[in-house]
Every structure is written in structure tokens, then in C-alpha cells.
Tab-separated table of C-alpha atoms in Angstrom:
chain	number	residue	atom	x	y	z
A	1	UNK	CA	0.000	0.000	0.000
A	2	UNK	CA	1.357	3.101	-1.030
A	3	UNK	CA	2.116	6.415	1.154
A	4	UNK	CA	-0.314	8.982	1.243
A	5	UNK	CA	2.095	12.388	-0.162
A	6	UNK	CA	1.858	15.141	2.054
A	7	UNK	CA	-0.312	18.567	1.271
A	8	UNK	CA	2.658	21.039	-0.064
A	9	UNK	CA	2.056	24.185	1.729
A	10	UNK	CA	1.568	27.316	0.594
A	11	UNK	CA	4.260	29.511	0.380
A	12	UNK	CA	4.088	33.082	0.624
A	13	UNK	CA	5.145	33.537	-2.816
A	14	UNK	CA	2.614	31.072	-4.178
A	15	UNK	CA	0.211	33.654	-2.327
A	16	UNK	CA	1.648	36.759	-4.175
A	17	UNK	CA	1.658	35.169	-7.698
A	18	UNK	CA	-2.010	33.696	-7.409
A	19	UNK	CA	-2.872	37.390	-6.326
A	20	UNK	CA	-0.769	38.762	-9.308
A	21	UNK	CA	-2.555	36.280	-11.628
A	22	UNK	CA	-6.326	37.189	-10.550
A	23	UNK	CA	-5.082	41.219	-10.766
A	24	UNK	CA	-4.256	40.383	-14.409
A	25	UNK	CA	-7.367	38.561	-15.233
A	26	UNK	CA	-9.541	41.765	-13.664
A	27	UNK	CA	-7.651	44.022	-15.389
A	28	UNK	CA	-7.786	42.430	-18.433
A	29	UNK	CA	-11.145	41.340	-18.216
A	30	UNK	CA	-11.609	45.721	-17.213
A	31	UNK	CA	-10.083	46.685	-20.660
A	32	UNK	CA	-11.699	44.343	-23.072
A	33	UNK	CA	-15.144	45.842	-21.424
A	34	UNK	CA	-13.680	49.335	-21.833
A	35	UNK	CA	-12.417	48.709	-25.561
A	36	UNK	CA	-15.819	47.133	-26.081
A	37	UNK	CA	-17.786	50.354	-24.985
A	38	UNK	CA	-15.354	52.675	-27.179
A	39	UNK	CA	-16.135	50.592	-29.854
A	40	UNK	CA	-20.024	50.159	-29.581
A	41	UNK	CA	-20.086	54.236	-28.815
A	42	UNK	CA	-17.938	55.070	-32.495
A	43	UNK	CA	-20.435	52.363	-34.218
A	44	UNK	CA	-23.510	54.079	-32.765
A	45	UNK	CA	-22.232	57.614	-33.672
A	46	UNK	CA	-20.934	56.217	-37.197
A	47	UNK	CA	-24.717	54.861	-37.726
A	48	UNK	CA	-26.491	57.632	-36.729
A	49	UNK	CA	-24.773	59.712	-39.134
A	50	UNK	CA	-24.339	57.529	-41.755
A	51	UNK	CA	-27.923	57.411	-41.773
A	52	UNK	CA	-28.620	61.111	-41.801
A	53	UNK	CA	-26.351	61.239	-44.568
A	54	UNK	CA	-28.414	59.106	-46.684
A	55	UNK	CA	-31.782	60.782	-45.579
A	56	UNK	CA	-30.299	64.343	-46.517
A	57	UNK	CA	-27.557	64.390	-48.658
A	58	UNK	CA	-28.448	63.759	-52.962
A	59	UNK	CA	-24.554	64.103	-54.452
A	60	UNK	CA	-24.338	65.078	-57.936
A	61	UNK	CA	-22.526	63.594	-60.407
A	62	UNK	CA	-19.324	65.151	-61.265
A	63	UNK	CA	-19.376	64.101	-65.197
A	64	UNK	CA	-22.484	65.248	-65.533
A	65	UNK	CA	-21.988	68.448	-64.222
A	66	UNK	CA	-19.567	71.662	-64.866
A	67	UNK	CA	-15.995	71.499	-63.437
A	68	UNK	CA	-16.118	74.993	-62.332
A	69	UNK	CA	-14.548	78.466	-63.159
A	70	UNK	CA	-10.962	77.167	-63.052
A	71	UNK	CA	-12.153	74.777	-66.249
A	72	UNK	CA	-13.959	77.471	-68.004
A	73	UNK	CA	-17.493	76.414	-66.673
A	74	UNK	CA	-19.893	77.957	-64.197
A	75	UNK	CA	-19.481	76.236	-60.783
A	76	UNK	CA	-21.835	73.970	-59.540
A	77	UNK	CA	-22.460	73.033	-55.797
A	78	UNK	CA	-21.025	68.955	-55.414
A	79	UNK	CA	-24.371	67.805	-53.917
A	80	UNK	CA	-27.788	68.950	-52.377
A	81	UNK	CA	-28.912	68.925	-49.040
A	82	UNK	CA	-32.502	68.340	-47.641
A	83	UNK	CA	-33.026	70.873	-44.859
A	84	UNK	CA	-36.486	70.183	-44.498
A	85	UNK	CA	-35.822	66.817	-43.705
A	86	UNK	CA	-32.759	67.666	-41.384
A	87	UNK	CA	-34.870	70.279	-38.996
A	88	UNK	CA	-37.735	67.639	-39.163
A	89	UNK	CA	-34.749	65.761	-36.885
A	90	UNK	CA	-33.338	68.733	-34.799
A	91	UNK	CA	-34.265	72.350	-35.427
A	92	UNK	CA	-30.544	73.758	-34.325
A	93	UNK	CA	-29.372	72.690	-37.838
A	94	UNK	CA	-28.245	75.626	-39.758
A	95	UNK	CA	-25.495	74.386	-42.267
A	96	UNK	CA	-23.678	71.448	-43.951
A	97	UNK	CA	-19.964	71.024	-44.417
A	98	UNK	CA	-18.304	68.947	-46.769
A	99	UNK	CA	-14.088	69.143	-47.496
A	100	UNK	CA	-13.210	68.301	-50.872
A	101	UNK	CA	-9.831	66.740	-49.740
A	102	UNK	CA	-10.925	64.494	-46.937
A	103	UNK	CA	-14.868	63.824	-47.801
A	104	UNK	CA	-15.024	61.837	-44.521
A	105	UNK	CA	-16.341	65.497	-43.065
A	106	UNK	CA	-19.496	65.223	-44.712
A	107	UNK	CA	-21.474	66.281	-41.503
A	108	UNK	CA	-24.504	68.943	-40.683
A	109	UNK	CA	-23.834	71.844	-38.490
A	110	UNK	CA	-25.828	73.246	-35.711
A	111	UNK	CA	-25.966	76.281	-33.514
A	112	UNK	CA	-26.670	75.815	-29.801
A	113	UNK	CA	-27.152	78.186	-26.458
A	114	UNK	CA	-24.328	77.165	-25.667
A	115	UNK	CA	-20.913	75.484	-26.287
A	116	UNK	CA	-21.661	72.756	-23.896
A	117	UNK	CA	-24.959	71.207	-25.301
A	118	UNK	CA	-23.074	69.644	-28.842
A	119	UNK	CA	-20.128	68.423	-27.233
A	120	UNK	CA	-20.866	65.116	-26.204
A	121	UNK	CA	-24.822	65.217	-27.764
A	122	UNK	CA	-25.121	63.736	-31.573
A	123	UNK	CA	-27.151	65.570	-33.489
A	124	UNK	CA	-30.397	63.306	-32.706
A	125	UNK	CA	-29.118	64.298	-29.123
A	126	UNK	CA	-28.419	61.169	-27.882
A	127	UNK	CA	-25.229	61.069	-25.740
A	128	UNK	CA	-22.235	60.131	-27.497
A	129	UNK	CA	-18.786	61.304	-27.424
A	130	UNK	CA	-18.334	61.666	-31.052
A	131	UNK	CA	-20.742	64.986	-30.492
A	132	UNK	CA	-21.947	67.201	-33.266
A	133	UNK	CA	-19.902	69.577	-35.443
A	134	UNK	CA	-21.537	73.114	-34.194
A	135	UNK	CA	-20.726	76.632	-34.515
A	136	UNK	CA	-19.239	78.689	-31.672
A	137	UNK	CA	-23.045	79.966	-29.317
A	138	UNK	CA	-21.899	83.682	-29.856
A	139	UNK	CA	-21.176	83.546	-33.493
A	140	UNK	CA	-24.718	84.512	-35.422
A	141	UNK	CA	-26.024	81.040	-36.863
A	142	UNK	CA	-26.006	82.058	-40.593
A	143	UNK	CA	-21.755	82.272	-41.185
A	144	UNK	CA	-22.429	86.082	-41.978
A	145	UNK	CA	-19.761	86.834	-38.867
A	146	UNK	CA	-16.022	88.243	-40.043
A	147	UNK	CA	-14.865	84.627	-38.035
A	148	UNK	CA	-16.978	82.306	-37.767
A	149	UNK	CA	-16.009	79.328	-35.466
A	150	UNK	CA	-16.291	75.220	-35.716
A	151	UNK	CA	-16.163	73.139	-33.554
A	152	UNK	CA	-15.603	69.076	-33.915
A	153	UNK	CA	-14.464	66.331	-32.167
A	154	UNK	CA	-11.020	64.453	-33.185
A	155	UNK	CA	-12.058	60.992	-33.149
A	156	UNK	CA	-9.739	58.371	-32.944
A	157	UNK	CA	-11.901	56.430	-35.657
A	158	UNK	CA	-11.126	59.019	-37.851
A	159	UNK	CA	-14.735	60.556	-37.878
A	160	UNK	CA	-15.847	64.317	-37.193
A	161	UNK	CA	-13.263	66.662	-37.353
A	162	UNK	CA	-9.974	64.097	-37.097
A	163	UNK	CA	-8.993	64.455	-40.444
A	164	UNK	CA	-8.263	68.116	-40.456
A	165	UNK	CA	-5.090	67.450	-39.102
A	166	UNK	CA	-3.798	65.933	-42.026
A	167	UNK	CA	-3.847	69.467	-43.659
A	168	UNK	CA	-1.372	70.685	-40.785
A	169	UNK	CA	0.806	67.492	-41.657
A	170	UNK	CA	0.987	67.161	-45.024
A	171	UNK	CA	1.175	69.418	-48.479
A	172	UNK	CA	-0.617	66.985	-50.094
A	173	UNK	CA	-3.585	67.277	-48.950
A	174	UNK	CA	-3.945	70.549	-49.509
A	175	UNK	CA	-2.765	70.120	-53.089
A	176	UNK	CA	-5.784	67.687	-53.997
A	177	UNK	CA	-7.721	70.282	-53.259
A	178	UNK	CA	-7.931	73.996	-51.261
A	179	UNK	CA	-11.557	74.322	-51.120
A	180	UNK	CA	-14.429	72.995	-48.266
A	181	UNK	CA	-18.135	74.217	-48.700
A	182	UNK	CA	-20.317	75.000	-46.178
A	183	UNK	CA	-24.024	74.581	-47.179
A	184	UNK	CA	-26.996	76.344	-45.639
A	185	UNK	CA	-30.611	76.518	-46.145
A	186	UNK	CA	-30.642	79.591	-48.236
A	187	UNK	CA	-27.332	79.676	-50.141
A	188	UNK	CA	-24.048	77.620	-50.747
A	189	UNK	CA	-20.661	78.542	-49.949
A	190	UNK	CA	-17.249	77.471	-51.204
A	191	UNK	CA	-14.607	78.347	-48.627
A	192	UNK	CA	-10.925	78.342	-50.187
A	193	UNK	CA	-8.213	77.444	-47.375
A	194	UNK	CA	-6.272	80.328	-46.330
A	195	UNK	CA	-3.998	78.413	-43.420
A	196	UNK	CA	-3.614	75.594	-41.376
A	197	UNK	CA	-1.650	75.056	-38.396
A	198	UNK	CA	-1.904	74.287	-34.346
A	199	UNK	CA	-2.157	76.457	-31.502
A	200	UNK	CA	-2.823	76.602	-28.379
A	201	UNK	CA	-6.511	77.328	-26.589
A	202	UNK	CA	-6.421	80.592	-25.681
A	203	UNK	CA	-4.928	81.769	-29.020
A	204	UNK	CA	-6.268	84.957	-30.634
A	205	UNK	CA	-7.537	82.687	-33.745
A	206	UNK	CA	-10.705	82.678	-31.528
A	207	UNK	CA	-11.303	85.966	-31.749
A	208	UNK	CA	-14.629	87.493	-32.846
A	209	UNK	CA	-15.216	90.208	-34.327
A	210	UNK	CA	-18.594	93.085	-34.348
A	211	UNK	CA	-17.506	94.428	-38.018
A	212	UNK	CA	-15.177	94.510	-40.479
A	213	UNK	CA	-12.748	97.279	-39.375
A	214	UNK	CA	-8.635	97.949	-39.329
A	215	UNK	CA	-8.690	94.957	-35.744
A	216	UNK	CA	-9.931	92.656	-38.622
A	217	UNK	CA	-7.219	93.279	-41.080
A	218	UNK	CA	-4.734	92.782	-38.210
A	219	UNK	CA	-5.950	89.696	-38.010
A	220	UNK	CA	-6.285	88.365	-41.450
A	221	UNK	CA	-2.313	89.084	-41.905
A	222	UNK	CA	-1.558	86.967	-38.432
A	223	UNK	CA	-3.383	84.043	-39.538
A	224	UNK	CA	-1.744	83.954	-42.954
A	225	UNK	CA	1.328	84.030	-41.119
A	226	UNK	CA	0.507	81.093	-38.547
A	227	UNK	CA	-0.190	78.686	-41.476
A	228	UNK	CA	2.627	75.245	-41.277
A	229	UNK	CA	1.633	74.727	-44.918
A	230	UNK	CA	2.189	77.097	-48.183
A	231	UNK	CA	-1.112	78.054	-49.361
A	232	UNK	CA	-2.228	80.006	-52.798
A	233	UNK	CA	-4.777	82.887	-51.126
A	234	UNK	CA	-4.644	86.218	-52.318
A	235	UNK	CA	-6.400	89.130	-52.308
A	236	UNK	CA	-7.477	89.020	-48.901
A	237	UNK	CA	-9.437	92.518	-47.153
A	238	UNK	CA	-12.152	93.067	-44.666
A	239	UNK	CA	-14.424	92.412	-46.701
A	240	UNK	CA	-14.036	88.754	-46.710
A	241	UNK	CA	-15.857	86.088	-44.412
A	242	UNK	CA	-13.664	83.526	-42.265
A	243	UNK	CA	-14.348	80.174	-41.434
A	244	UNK	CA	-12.320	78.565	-38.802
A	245	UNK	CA	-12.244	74.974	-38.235
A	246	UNK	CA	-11.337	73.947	-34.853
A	247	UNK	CA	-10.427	70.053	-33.193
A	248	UNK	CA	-8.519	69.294	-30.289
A	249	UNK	CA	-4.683	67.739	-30.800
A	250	UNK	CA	-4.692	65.033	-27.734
A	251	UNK	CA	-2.984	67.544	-25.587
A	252	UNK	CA	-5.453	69.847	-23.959
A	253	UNK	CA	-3.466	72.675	-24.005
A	254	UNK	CA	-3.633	72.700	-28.194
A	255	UNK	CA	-5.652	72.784	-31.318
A	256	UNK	CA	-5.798	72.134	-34.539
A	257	UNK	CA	-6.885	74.481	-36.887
A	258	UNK	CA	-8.015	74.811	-40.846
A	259	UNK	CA	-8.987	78.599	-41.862
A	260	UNK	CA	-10.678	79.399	-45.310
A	261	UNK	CA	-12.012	82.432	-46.265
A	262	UNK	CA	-15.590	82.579	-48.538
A	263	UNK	CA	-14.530	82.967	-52.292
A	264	UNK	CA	-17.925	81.846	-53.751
A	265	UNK	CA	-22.150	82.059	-53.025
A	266	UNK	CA	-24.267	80.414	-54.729
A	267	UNK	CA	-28.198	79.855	-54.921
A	268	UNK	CA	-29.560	76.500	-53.448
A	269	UNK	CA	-29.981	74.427	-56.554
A	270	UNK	CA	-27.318	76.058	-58.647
């Protein structure tokens, strides 16, 4: 009959390790739930606006339509947006943007009370980090302002705003093409970019402005001057109407910014 072995004991490092091993498992178990929730919070943002996209958005075809003044052609608008439809959704809507470079921001724009409301609300409001792209609460809603600000998130998915850093890190971007549009109810807007670059929160590209006025021509010299990439803008005066595109760099202290100023209106339609 054979010997009954004896129970090893526990040692104290057996303790640590089986303590190390369950810390592991929790923590793991933590971040798969937390890379889970990112991920079902970009898909539900993605959706939503995915689907507004198709409900409101009718692009044209470019063969079928004029190239624009540059080919000898009157200038058509790249697609048409259903308002109606959009404020039957949310009422804050007062615009459309679309960047001929990185057509990923293909996104409607709304004007809040506040700058606090959009931030982490979708534009069907439901809460999401993603946000909505909307213009700064004291800017008028109808991008009449000398500087008009936007706002958007820098998604790590590349959605919203994220993509407007590649015009602060590479030429090329620029070079397929200078121009965004910002579409409204009443008219349509081509925007030519003026300069991109990053600064810091408190920098005087948020500045507003009451009127066109000698402040305002400071200004439009500065932010020629602040651009990282070589742009072809010329011509600029008082007269003209700024858009500046704003998203946050992953350091809080920083942004990233794409300026254009209006070089073309057009009638809805047109």
C-alpha cells in the first residue's frame, strides 16, 4: 500500500503570484469591457450619421456636371442637401460642411445656447462622445460673422473633425484640393483654405469680431502668417468672411486648426 504524499504548503510567494494572476485577469477582463464600450459608442455615432447622410444628402454627379470656373465652366455646388428633412430631426441645424480633400467630413452643423450642449450630444441628441460639429453659441447662426467658429471632435476612428489634421501634416492634402463648402438653407458657400496650423486654446484665432474694421485686417495678416503649410490665397481685405475649423490635438493645451475664407455664393440648386 502506497504512502499517502503530504499537502505542499503554501508559500508566501505562491500567495503573491495567485494574487498577481487574478489582478491580471480583472484588469484584463476591465479593458476588453472598456475597448468594447469605445467601440459600440464610435459604431452608434458612425450609424447615426451615416444614416442622416443618406436621408439628406443627394450628391451630384461630377461628369455630368460643370468642373467649375478654373475649367472654363460655371461652378456647380457637389451635392444637395434636404433641410427640411434635417430640422424635421433637430431644429438647431443651420449648415452642412463637406471638405473636398478628406470627404469623410461630410457632416450637418448646428448652432446651440451654448458650447456645452453639442459636445458630447449627436445631433439626434443622444449622448455620445463623437458629439456634433456646431458653430461657436456667440457667433450669429447664418456664417455672416467676419470669423466664424467650428467646432468638432477628433475621433480616434477618424470621424468628425480628425482628419483636419492631415492638412497641418501634409502638403498633399492641400494640393488635392484647397476648397471645403459650407451649405446652408438659403445659399451655398465654397470656402478656399487660407492656413492651417496648431495652436494653443487661448490663441487669438478665436477671436470674434462686431464688423469689419482695421482689428480685422490685423488679423487676417496673423493668420496667414501662422499657417505650417504654403497656401495660394490672395487678395485678402475686410471684406471677406472667415471660417475657422477647430479640433482638439490630444494635448489639452492645443488645437488644430483649418482657416478658409468665402470665395464663392451660390443659390440652393445652382
Amino acid at each position: 500500500m502506497s504512502e499517502k504524499q503530504p499537502k505542499k504548503k503554501k508559500t508566501a510567494g505562491d500567495v503573491v503570484l495567485t494574487v498577481v494572476l487574478i489582478a491580471a485577469i480583472c484588469v484584463f477582463c476591465y479593458a476588453g469591457y472598456n475597448l468594447f464600450h469605445i467601440y459600440t459608442e464610435y459604431k452608434k455615432g458612425t450609424d447615426e450619421y451615416n444614416s442622416i447622410t443618406q436621408m439628406a444628402v443627394t450628391e451630384r454627379d461630377p461628369d455630368g456636371e460643370a468642373a467649375g470656373p478654373e475649367a472654363g465652366s460655371e461652378l456647380k455646388a457637389p451635392m444637395d442637401i434636404d433641410f427640411a428633412s434635417l430640422k424635421s430631426v433637430n431644429n438647431d441645424v443651420v449648415g452642412w460642411i463637406y471638405v473636398e480633400a478628406v470627404p469623410d467630413i461630410n457632416y450637418p452643423i448646428v448652432h446651440g445656447k451654448d458650447n456645452e450642449t453639442y459636445l458630447h450630444r449627436t445631433y439626434e441628441k443622444n449622448y455620445n462622445f463623437a458629439g456634433t460639429i456646431f458653430v461657436d453659441y456667440e457667433n450669429k447662426g447664418d456664417f455672416s460673422d467676419c470669423n466664424t467658429i467650428v467646432y468638432g471632435h477628433n475621433m480616434k476612428n477618424g470621424s468628425m473633425f480628425a482628419q483636419l489634421k492631415k492638412f497641418t501634416q501634409d502638403e498633399e492634402t492641400y494640393k488635392k484640393s484647397k476648397y471645403f463648402w459650407i451649405f446652408t438653407p438659403e445659399k451655398n458657400y465654397r470656402y478656399e483654405i487660407i492656413s492651417a496650423y496648431t495652436t494653443g486654446v487661448n490663441s487669438d484665432t478665436y477671436t470674434l469680431f462686431k464688423g469689419p474694421g482695421e482689428e480685422f485686417e490685423k488679423y487676417l495678416e496673423k493668420i496667414r502668417g501662422y499657417s505650417e503649410i504654403r497656401t495660394d490665397a490672395e487678395g485678402m481685405n475686410i471684406k471677406d468672411k472667415i471660417i475657422t475649423l477647430s479640433t482638439c490635438t490630444g494635448n489639452e493645451a492645443t488645437r488644430y486648426v483649418v482657416q478658409g475664407k468665402r470665395v464663392d455664393t451660390l443659390d440652393v440648386g445652382q
